[in-house]
PDB file of C-alpha atoms in Angstrom:
ATOM      1  CA  UNK A  55     118.000  98.040  22.898  1.00 75.00           C
ATOM      2  CA  UNK A  56     121.593  98.369  24.035  1.00 81.00           C
ATOM      3  CA  UNK A  57     125.053  99.389  22.993  1.00 85.00           C
ATOM      4  CA  UNK A  58     128.183  97.417  23.856  1.00 85.00           C
ATOM      5  CA  UNK A  59     131.690  98.811  23.497  1.00 88.00           C
ATOM      6  CA  UNK A  60     134.371  96.109  23.317  1.00 86.00           C
ATOM      7  CA  UNK A  61     137.819  97.147  24.487  1.00 88.00           C
ATOM      8  CA  UNK A  62     139.153  93.624  23.761  1.00 87.00           C
ATOM      9  CA  UNK A  63     137.808  90.624  21.791  1.00 81.00           C
ATOM     10  CA  UNK A  64     136.308  89.195  24.985  1.00 88.00           C
ATOM     11  CA  UNK A  65     135.546  92.123  27.298  1.00 93.00           C
ATOM     12  CA  UNK A  66     133.100  94.958  26.807  1.00 92.00           C
ATOM     13  CA  UNK A  67     131.076  97.533  28.681  1.00 94.00           C
ATOM     14  CA  UNK A  68     127.548  98.409  27.735  1.00 92.00           C
ATOM     15  CA  UNK A  69     124.439 100.402  28.466  1.00 93.00           C
ATOM     16  CA  UNK A  70     121.070 100.893  26.831  1.00 92.00           C
ATOM     17  CA  UNK A  71     117.338 101.257  27.407  1.00 93.00           C
ATOM     18  CA  UNK A  72     114.886  98.593  28.546  1.00 91.00           C
ATOM     19  CA  UNK A  73     111.181  98.691  29.299  1.00 91.00           C
ATOM     20  CA  UNK A  74     109.901  96.539  32.147  1.00 88.00           C
ATOM     21  CA  UNK A  75     106.229  95.705  32.681  1.00 90.00           C
ATOM     22  CA  UNK A  76     105.401  94.521  36.202  1.00 88.00           C
ATOM     23  CA  UNK A  77     102.123  93.129  37.533  1.00 91.00           C
ATOM     24  CA  UNK A  78     101.295  92.471  41.161  1.00 88.00           C
ATOM     25  CA  UNK A  79      98.100  90.972  42.625  1.00 91.00           C
ATOM     26  CA  UNK A  80      97.027  91.004  46.266  1.00 88.00           C
ATOM     27  CA  UNK A  81      94.143  88.990  47.683  1.00 91.00           C
ATOM     28  CA  UNK A  82      93.160  89.080  51.354  1.00 87.00           C
ATOM     29  CA  UNK A  83      91.399  86.315  53.269  1.00 88.00           C
ATOM     30  CA  UNK A  84      87.668  86.867  53.729  1.00 89.00           C
ATOM     31  CA  UNK A  85      86.776  88.329  57.093  1.00 83.00           C
ATOM     32  CA  UNK A  86      90.225  89.770  57.729  1.00 80.00           C
ATOM     33  CA  UNK A  87      89.953  92.450  60.410  1.00 78.00           C
ATOM     34  CA  UNK A  88      91.592  95.815  59.939  1.00 71.00           C
ATOM     35  CA  UNK A  89      92.067  97.349  63.366  1.00 62.00           C
ATOM     36  CA  UNK A  90      93.079 100.853  64.350  1.00 57.00           C
ATOM     37  CA  UNK A  91      93.492 102.048  67.922  1.00 56.00           C
ATOM     38  CA  UNK A  92      92.851 105.630  68.987  1.00 52.00           C
ATOM     39  CA  UNK A  93      94.164 106.657  72.422  1.00 51.00           C
ATOM     40  CA  UNK A  94      93.041 109.880  74.025  1.00 51.00           C
ATOM     41  CA  UNK A  95      94.412 110.874  77.419  1.00 50.00           C
ATOM     42  CA  UNK A  96      92.699 112.932  80.103  1.00 51.00           C
ATOM     43  CA  UNK A  97      89.094 112.229  79.047  1.00 52.00           C
ATOM     44  CA  UNK A  98      88.318 110.239  82.181  1.00 52.00           C
ATOM     45  CA  UNK A  99      90.371 111.676  84.955  1.00 50.00           C
ATOM     46  CA  UNK A 100      93.712 109.917  85.101  1.00 46.00           C
ATOM     47  CA  UNK A 101      92.647 107.017  82.857  1.00 52.00           C
ATOM     48  CA  UNK A 102      93.168 106.722  79.107  1.00 52.00           C
ATOM     49  CA  UNK A 103      90.370 106.248  76.624  1.00 53.00           C
ATOM     50  CA  UNK A 104      90.933 103.495  74.030  1.00 53.00           C
ATOM     51  CA  UNK A 105      88.769 103.356  70.915  1.00 56.00           C
ATOM     52  CA  UNK A 106      89.182 100.486  68.443  1.00 58.00           C
ATOM     53  CA  UNK A 107      87.956 101.215  64.951  1.00 63.00           C
ATOM     54  CA  UNK A 108      87.233  97.884  63.184  1.00 74.00           C
ATOM     55  CA  UNK A 109      86.789  97.047  59.501  1.00 77.00           C
ATOM     56  CA  UNK A 110      86.335  93.547  58.052  1.00 82.00           C
ATOM     57  CA  UNK A 111      86.785  92.978  54.323  1.00 84.00           C
ATOM     58  CA  UNK A 112      85.430  90.241  52.051  1.00 90.00           C
ATOM     59  CA  UNK A 113      86.562  89.616  48.489  1.00 91.00           C
ATOM     60  CA  UNK A 114      89.426  92.133  48.661  1.00 91.00           C
ATOM     61  CA  UNK A 115      91.561  92.187  45.509  1.00 92.00           C
ATOM     62  CA  UNK A 116      94.149  94.690  44.365  1.00 91.00           C
ATOM     63  CA  UNK A 117      95.959  94.761  41.018  1.00 92.00           C
ATOM     64  CA  UNK A 118      99.014  96.937  40.543  1.00 90.00           C
ATOM     65  CA  UNK A 119     100.654  97.595  37.180  1.00 91.00           C
ATOM     66  CA  UNK A 120     103.908  99.445  36.698  1.00 91.00           C
ATOM     67  CA  UNK A 121     105.947 100.349  33.630  1.00 93.00           C
ATOM     68  CA  UNK A 122     109.628 101.061  34.269  1.00 92.00           C
ATOM     69  CA  UNK A 123     112.307 102.556  32.053  1.00 95.00           C
ATOM     70  CA  UNK A 124     115.467 100.626  32.939  1.00 94.00           C
ATOM     71  CA  UNK A 125     119.006 101.814  32.185  1.00 95.00           C
ATOM     72  CA  UNK A 126     121.616  99.091  32.694  1.00 94.00           C
ATOM     73  CA  UNK A 127     125.369  99.554  33.025  1.00 95.00           C
ATOM     74  CA  UNK A 128     127.074  96.172  32.609  1.00 96.00           C
ATOM     75  CA  UNK A 129     130.348  94.428  31.929  1.00 96.00           C
ATOM     76  CA  UNK A 130     130.289  91.562  29.439  1.00 95.00           C
ATOM     77  CA  UNK A 131     132.609  88.625  28.903  1.00 95.00           C
ATOM     78  CA  UNK A 132     132.438  86.670  25.620  1.00 91.00           C
ATOM     79  CA  UNK A 133     133.476  83.049  25.061  1.00 90.00           C
ATOM     80  CA  UNK A 134     133.765  82.510  21.280  1.00 88.00           C
ATOM     81  CA  UNK A 135     132.634  79.127  19.956  1.00 87.00           C
ATOM     82  CA  UNK A 136     134.084  77.303  16.977  1.00 81.00           C
ATOM     83  CA  UNK A 137     131.690  79.187  14.780  1.00 76.00           C
ATOM     84  CA  UNK A 138     133.207  82.690  14.934  1.00 77.00           C
ATOM     85  CA  UNK A 139     129.759  84.237  14.526  1.00 83.00           C
ATOM     86  CA  UNK A 140     128.468  82.674  17.777  1.00 88.00           C
ATOM     87  CA  UNK A 141     129.597  83.270  21.363  1.00 90.00           C
ATOM     88  CA  UNK A 142     128.557  82.471  24.886  1.00 93.00           C
ATOM     89  CA  UNK A 143     128.379  85.554  27.072  1.00 93.00           C
ATOM     90  CA  UNK A 144     128.198  86.539  30.732  1.00 96.00           C
ATOM     91  CA  UNK A 145     127.018  89.948  31.928  1.00 94.00           C
ATOM     92  CA  UNK A 146     126.939  91.602  35.298  1.00 96.00           C
ATOM     93  CA  UNK A 147     126.345  95.092  36.590  1.00 96.00           C
ATOM     94  CA  UNK A 148     123.746  97.505  37.859  1.00 96.00           C
ATOM     95  CA  UNK A 149     120.390  98.701  36.617  1.00 95.00           C
ATOM     96  CA  UNK A 150     118.559 101.966  37.321  1.00 96.00           C
ATOM     97  CA  UNK A 151     114.770 101.859  36.963  1.00 94.00           C
ATOM     98  CA  UNK A 152     112.641 104.978  36.455  1.00 94.00           C
ATOM     99  CA  UNK A 153     108.871 104.490  36.955  1.00 92.00           C
ATOM    100  CA  UNK A 154     106.830 105.849  34.042  1.00 91.00           C
ATOM    101  CA  UNK A 155     103.291 104.546  34.581  1.00 87.00           C
ATOM    102  CA  UNK A 156     101.736 103.257  37.818  1.00 88.00           C
ATOM    103  CA  UNK A 157      98.158 102.043  38.093  1.00 89.00           C
ATOM    104  CA  UNK A 158      96.228 100.295  40.832  1.00 88.00           C
ATOM    105  CA  UNK A 159      92.672  98.938  40.965  1.00 91.00           C
ATOM    106  CA  UNK A 160      91.005  97.715  44.162  1.00 89.00           C
ATOM    107  CA  UNK A 161      87.721  95.815  44.419  1.00 91.00           C
ATOM    108  CA  UNK A 162      85.983  94.785  47.644  1.00 89.00           C
ATOM    109  CA  UNK A 163      82.848  92.619  47.529  1.00 92.00           C
ATOM    110  CA  UNK A 164      81.804  93.660  51.035  1.00 88.00           C
ATOM    111  CA  UNK A 165      83.294  95.869  53.736  1.00 83.00           C
ATOM    112  CA  UNK A 166      81.792  95.596  57.222  1.00 82.00           C
ATOM    113  CA  UNK A 167      82.570  98.632  59.397  1.00 75.00           C
ATOM    114  CA  UNK A 168      81.582  97.991  63.022  1.00 68.00           C
ATOM    115  CA  UNK A 169      82.749 101.244  64.552  1.00 59.00           C
ATOM    116  CA  UNK A 170      84.056 101.430  68.084  1.00 55.00           C
ATOM    117  CA  UNK A 171      83.853  97.807  69.202  1.00 45.00           C
ATOM    118  CA  UNK A 172      85.623  98.286  72.521  1.00 45.00           C
ATOM    119  CA  UNK A 173      85.621 101.297  74.797  1.00 46.00           C
ATOM    120  CA  UNK A 174      87.554 101.459  78.056  1.00 47.00           C
ATOM    121  CA  UNK A 175      87.091 104.462  80.277  1.00 49.00           C
ATOM    122  CA  UNK A 176      86.499 104.583  84.009  1.00 46.00           C
ATOM    123  CA  UNK A 177      86.348 100.762  84.181  1.00 46.00           C
ATOM    124  CA  UNK A 178      83.404 100.520  81.738  1.00 48.00           C
ATOM    125  CA  UNK A 179      83.401  98.316  78.629  1.00 47.00           C
ATOM    126  CA  UNK A 180      80.892  98.444  75.795  1.00 44.00           C
ATOM    127  CA  UNK A 181      80.359  96.463  72.611  1.00 45.00           C
ATOM    128  CA  UNK A 182      79.112  99.103  70.206  1.00 43.00           C
ATOM    129  CA  UNK A 183      79.263  96.971  67.054  1.00 44.00           C
ATOM    130  CA  UNK A 184      75.497  96.710  66.485  1.00 45.00           C
ATOM    131  CA  UNK A 185      74.816 100.321  67.521  1.00 43.00           C
ATOM    132  CA  UNK A 186      76.548 101.663  64.409  1.00 41.00           C
ATOM    133  CA  UNK A 187      75.086  99.135  61.956  1.00 44.00           C
ATOM    134  CA  UNK A 188      72.712 101.625  60.350  1.00 45.00           C
ATOM    135  CA  UNK A 189      73.932 105.069  61.334  1.00 45.00           C
ATOM    136  CA  UNK A 190      76.881 107.444  61.100  1.00 49.00           C
ATOM    137  CA  UNK A 191      78.280 105.726  58.018  1.00 51.00           C
ATOM    138  CA  UNK A 192      78.910 102.398  59.724  1.00 63.00           C
ATOM    139  CA  UNK A 193      77.623  99.011  58.606  1.00 73.00           C
ATOM    140  CA  UNK A 194      78.068  97.120  55.318  1.00 80.00           C
ATOM    141  CA  UNK A 195      79.143  98.492  51.976  1.00 82.00           C
ATOM    142  CA  UNK A 196      78.967  96.367  48.832  1.00 86.00           C
ATOM    143  CA  UNK A 197      80.733  96.382  45.453  1.00 88.00           C
ATOM    144  CA  UNK A 198      83.406  98.905  46.340  1.00 85.00           C
ATOM    145  CA  UNK A 199      85.803  99.902  43.561  1.00 88.00           C
ATOM    146  CA  UNK A 200      88.502 102.530  43.554  1.00 85.00           C
ATOM    147  CA  UNK A 201      91.884 103.283  42.046  1.00 86.00           C
ATOM    148  CA  UNK A 202      94.337 104.521  44.689  1.00 81.00           C
ATOM    149  CA  UNK A 203      97.208 106.687  43.533  1.00 80.00           C
ATOM    150  CA  UNK A 204     100.720 105.783  44.586  1.00 77.00           C
ATOM    151  CA  UNK A 205     104.181 107.019  43.731  1.00 82.00           C
ATOM    152  CA  UNK A 206     107.339 104.989  43.241  1.00 86.00           C
ATOM    153  CA  UNK A 207     110.933 106.005  43.689  1.00 90.00           C
ATOM    154  CA  UNK A 208     113.791 105.276  41.306  1.00 92.00           C
ATOM    155  CA  UNK A 209     114.910 101.672  41.732  1.00 93.00           C
ATOM    156  CA  UNK A 210     118.451 100.349  41.920  1.00 94.00           C
ATOM    157  CA  UNK A 211     119.200  96.701  41.300  1.00 95.00           C
ATOM    158  CA  UNK A 212     122.023  94.297  40.597  1.00 96.00           C
ATOM    159  CA  UNK A 213     121.685  92.376  37.353  1.00 95.00           C
ATOM    160  CA  UNK A 214     123.247  89.202  35.971  1.00 95.00           C
ATOM    161  CA  UNK A 215     122.756  87.543  32.592  1.00 94.00           C
ATOM    162  CA  UNK A 216     124.078  84.641  30.548  1.00 95.00           C
ATOM    163  CA  UNK A 217     123.310  83.177  27.156  1.00 94.00           C
ATOM    164  CA  UNK A 218     124.357  83.042  23.505  1.00 93.00           C
ATOM    165  CA  UNK A 219     124.823  85.839  20.989  1.00 88.00           C
ATOM    166  CA  UNK A 220     124.783  85.499  17.216  1.00 88.00           C
ATOM    167  CA  UNK A 221     126.535  87.931  14.924  1.00 84.00           C
ATOM    168  CA  UNK A 222     124.117  89.299  12.330  1.00 83.00           C
ATOM    169  CA  UNK A 223     126.196  92.087  10.830  1.00 80.00           C
ATOM    170  CA  UNK A 224     129.501  93.754  11.597  1.00 74.00           C
ATOM    171  CA  UNK A 225     127.867  96.035  14.176  1.00 75.00           C
ATOM    172  CA  UNK A 226     124.818  94.061  15.366  1.00 81.00           C
ATOM    173  CA  UNK A 227     124.190  90.845  17.321  1.00 83.00           C
ATOM    174  CA  UNK A 228     121.172  88.854  18.415  1.00 87.00           C
ATOM    175  CA  UNK A 229     121.176  87.889  22.117  1.00 88.00           C
ATOM    176  CA  UNK A 230     119.295  84.918  23.559  1.00 92.00           C
ATOM    177  CA  UNK A 231     119.678  84.377  27.291  1.00 92.00           C
ATOM    178  CA  UNK A 232     118.331  84.495  30.814  1.00 95.00           C
ATOM    179  CA  UNK A 233     118.779  87.196  33.423  1.00 91.00           C
ATOM    180  CA  UNK A 234     118.071  87.929  37.064  1.00 93.00           C
ATOM    181  CA  UNK A 235     117.642  91.283  38.809  1.00 92.00           C
ATOM    182  CA  UNK A 236     118.018  91.814  42.547  1.00 94.00           C
ATOM    183  CA  UNK A 237     116.484  94.993  43.939  1.00 91.00           C
ATOM    184  CA  UNK A 238     118.555  97.033  46.378  1.00 92.00           C
ATOM    185  CA  UNK A 239     115.989  99.545  47.671  1.00 90.00           C
ATOM    186  CA  UNK A 240     112.356  99.935  48.645  1.00 86.00           C
ATOM    187  CA  UNK A 241     110.748 101.842  45.774  1.00 85.00           C
ATOM    188  CA  UNK A 242     107.565 102.823  47.624  1.00 79.00           C
ATOM    189  CA  UNK A 243     107.461 106.462  48.674  1.00 75.00           C
ATOM    190  CA  UNK A 244     106.317 107.299  52.206  1.00 67.00           C
ATOM    191  CA  UNK A 245     106.170 103.627  53.144  1.00 55.00           C
ATOM    192  CA  UNK A 246     105.383 104.425  56.799  1.00 54.00           C
ATOM    193  CA  UNK A 247     102.776 107.093  56.043  1.00 49.00           C
ATOM    194  CA  UNK A 248     100.344 105.135  53.882  1.00 49.00           C
ATOM    195  CA  UNK A 249      97.784 102.440  54.648  1.00 50.00           C
ATOM    196  CA  UNK A 250      96.504  99.479  52.678  1.00 51.00           C
ATOM    197  CA  UNK A 251      92.904 100.672  52.938  1.00 50.00           C
ATOM    198  CA  UNK A 252      92.278 104.416  52.910  1.00 43.00           C
TER     199      UNK A 252
END
């Protein structure tokens, strides 16, 4: 739904309200290793202690759904056709998107947590993968499902559109066209502070 104010037969400026429904799906390759390094200094004299926390995932799928309230501000140029009730049009401008609803569902068929697979301290190395297979929460977990919460920031994008409009009444038109939006900012909050798997 929008409103266009024409300050000449061919040029106008408009705004309005749009609802956008966005779906995103992520699928990771089976056996992909998630790897996190912990470094603690001073535990072994002058050497550092390195602990690598490993997690392999199988059947990882994430579905994200977002509903946005978009407010465009555009300039429009009309090209009247022979039929005075029909015109070609071009639009360009900016669009502000406000997130209303965000949902995410994650499923993992199997997660294999092997614990500290590599330990370096005082020139010793250990493979502790099997040691944690049945204790301290390590090992395999099956059929994991959860719905992580995430927040989105207001989005800003450039928008362009072209098509045909048909005059229905003195104050209303039907628009048929195609458009493209180009996002200008990262809408994920705390992008550096969050992880894919929590």
